Amino acid sequence: MPYSLRNRNVLVTAGSRGLGAVIAEKFAAEGSNININFASNEKAVNELSAKLKKEYGVKVHVTQGDAGNLEDCKYLVHETIKVFGGIDVIIGNAGWTKFSTFGDLDALTEEEWDKCWSVNVKGQMALVRAAMPTFNANPEGGVFIITSSIAGTSLAGSSMAYSVTKAAQLHLMRCLANTQGNKVRVNAVLPGLLLTEWGKQYSPEMIKSLEERAVLKAVTDLGDCADMFVSIAKNTSMTGQKVAIDAGLNIAAL
């Protein structure tokens, strides 16, 4: 039976712009209350908050925090519960990379590798750990969906650290799904190239090359990608799965 998103309490990390903002709006359109996490762009998050309240009539809260800081991740979950009275869905959308030559072993410092691990892997674990007592108490459990990447299933990406940690993230997703029983459905969406602020850091030549390599000869549409998060959240028969939304860029590796 489909899981209704009306009046659900949803936390979206890194939700002030890019894919996170589109995801937040898609869930608001379903009637969900949204806690939008942001790191620094207060202007963008406040504009988005006002838009969602006005257009969809849902409750919207904004919470600043670093998705790579474990205490901040815990705080984001607890703040959602405090403001809305509970938590039903977490979209672990935050990610970090440093654009670099993939095969250059010295391209990222040890601190940058650690930041990749903290945001892409450990922060995701911290969100679930903080939410599990509430998910266990919810009659219908909870939902955790990770924004992963096709970099986690291929030997390429914005950096080697990003690819490696996204692969670890996908294994974490499966482990969480397998061990946390029927009280939380855990899945991941793997976008291809999204022309967000991050995606536009690729050179025009690289963007054109990726577009040409995709079977559909296109970059990934933000709206199409965000729609998948809503579909997965509603699907009560799916857990431990990865879904690529990449215009056919990475078919061979899936």
XYZ file of C-alpha atoms in Angstrom, residues 18-134:
117
model
C 20.313 22.731 -6.275
C 18.836 19.247 -6.119
C 18.041 19.590 -2.409
C 15.804 22.588 -3.010
C 13.917 20.793 -5.788
C 13.471 17.735 -3.551
C 12.153 19.944 -0.734
C 9.598 21.482 -3.097
C 8.507 18.083 -4.444
C 7.783 16.850 -0.906
C 6.038 20.107 0.007
C 3.809 19.619 -3.031
C 2.825 16.247 -1.532
C 1.751 18.004 1.672
C 4.805 17.203 3.804
C 6.249 19.489 6.450
C 9.852 20.302 5.587
C 12.910 21.046 7.712
C 15.463 22.475 5.286
C 19.055 22.138 6.405
C 21.564 24.667 5.110
C 25.230 25.310 5.760
C 25.776 28.985 4.927
C 23.399 30.421 2.314
C 20.797 31.922 4.628
C 19.296 34.119 1.909
C 18.587 31.160 -0.390
C 17.073 29.005 2.342
C 14.819 31.783 3.605
C 13.562 32.482 0.083
C 12.830 28.792 -0.426
C 11.089 28.543 2.940
C 8.824 31.473 2.140
C 8.000 29.998 -1.280
C 7.034 26.594 0.112
C 4.858 28.077 2.833
C 3.063 30.352 0.385
C 2.562 27.906 -2.481
C 1.871 24.685 -0.585
C 0.608 25.782 2.841
C 2.870 23.369 4.708
C 4.993 23.909 7.799
C 8.570 24.802 6.935
C 11.524 25.193 9.268
C 15.160 25.970 8.458
C 18.113 24.626 10.420
C 21.748 25.506 9.963
C 24.273 22.728 10.358
C 27.300 21.000 8.875
C 26.258 17.629 7.457
C 29.811 16.393 7.963
C 29.728 17.133 11.686
C 28.251 14.221 13.622
C 26.856 16.375 16.419
C 25.246 18.683 13.873
C 23.638 15.673 12.156
C 22.192 14.563 15.474
C 20.953 18.100 16.098
C 19.235 18.284 12.694
C 17.187 15.192 13.480
C 16.335 16.276 17.009
C 15.384 19.767 15.818
C 12.988 18.261 13.271
C 11.365 16.209 16.022
C 11.206 19.199 18.348
C 9.620 21.555 15.804
C 7.210 19.160 14.089
C 6.594 16.632 16.852
C 8.247 13.777 14.996
C 10.222 12.692 11.960
C 9.150 10.358 9.158
C 11.496 10.898 6.227
C 15.157 11.875 5.962
C 16.708 12.862 2.657
C 20.469 12.614 3.119
C 21.234 14.975 0.268
C 24.484 16.532 1.495
C 27.680 15.549 -0.266
C 31.183 16.893 -0.700
C 33.942 16.677 -3.274
C 36.844 18.669 -4.645
C 37.080 18.777 -8.415
C 40.451 17.353 -9.402
C 42.251 15.032 -11.797
C 40.859 11.606 -10.925
C 44.121 9.676 -11.132
C 46.251 12.230 -9.284
C 46.919 10.600 -5.912
C 48.071 13.903 -4.468
C 45.103 15.936 -5.699
C 43.365 15.919 -2.313
C 44.948 16.399 1.080
C 44.360 14.004 3.980
C 41.986 16.582 5.452
C 39.989 16.667 2.211
C 39.754 12.871 2.107
C 38.536 12.989 5.709
C 35.921 15.588 4.811
C 34.649 13.362 1.990
C 34.294 10.478 4.443
C 32.611 12.658 7.051
C 29.975 14.163 4.762
C 29.373 11.279 2.364
C 29.495 8.350 4.797
C 29.727 9.118 8.506
C 27.207 11.954 8.398
C 24.642 9.678 6.742
C 25.136 7.086 9.476
C 24.736 9.766 12.152
C 21.376 10.861 10.725
C 19.967 7.325 10.844
C 21.359 6.637 14.305
C 19.671 9.750 15.673
C 16.349 8.975 14.009
C 16.024 5.262 14.793
C 14.323 5.626 18.201
C 11.576 7.690 16.549
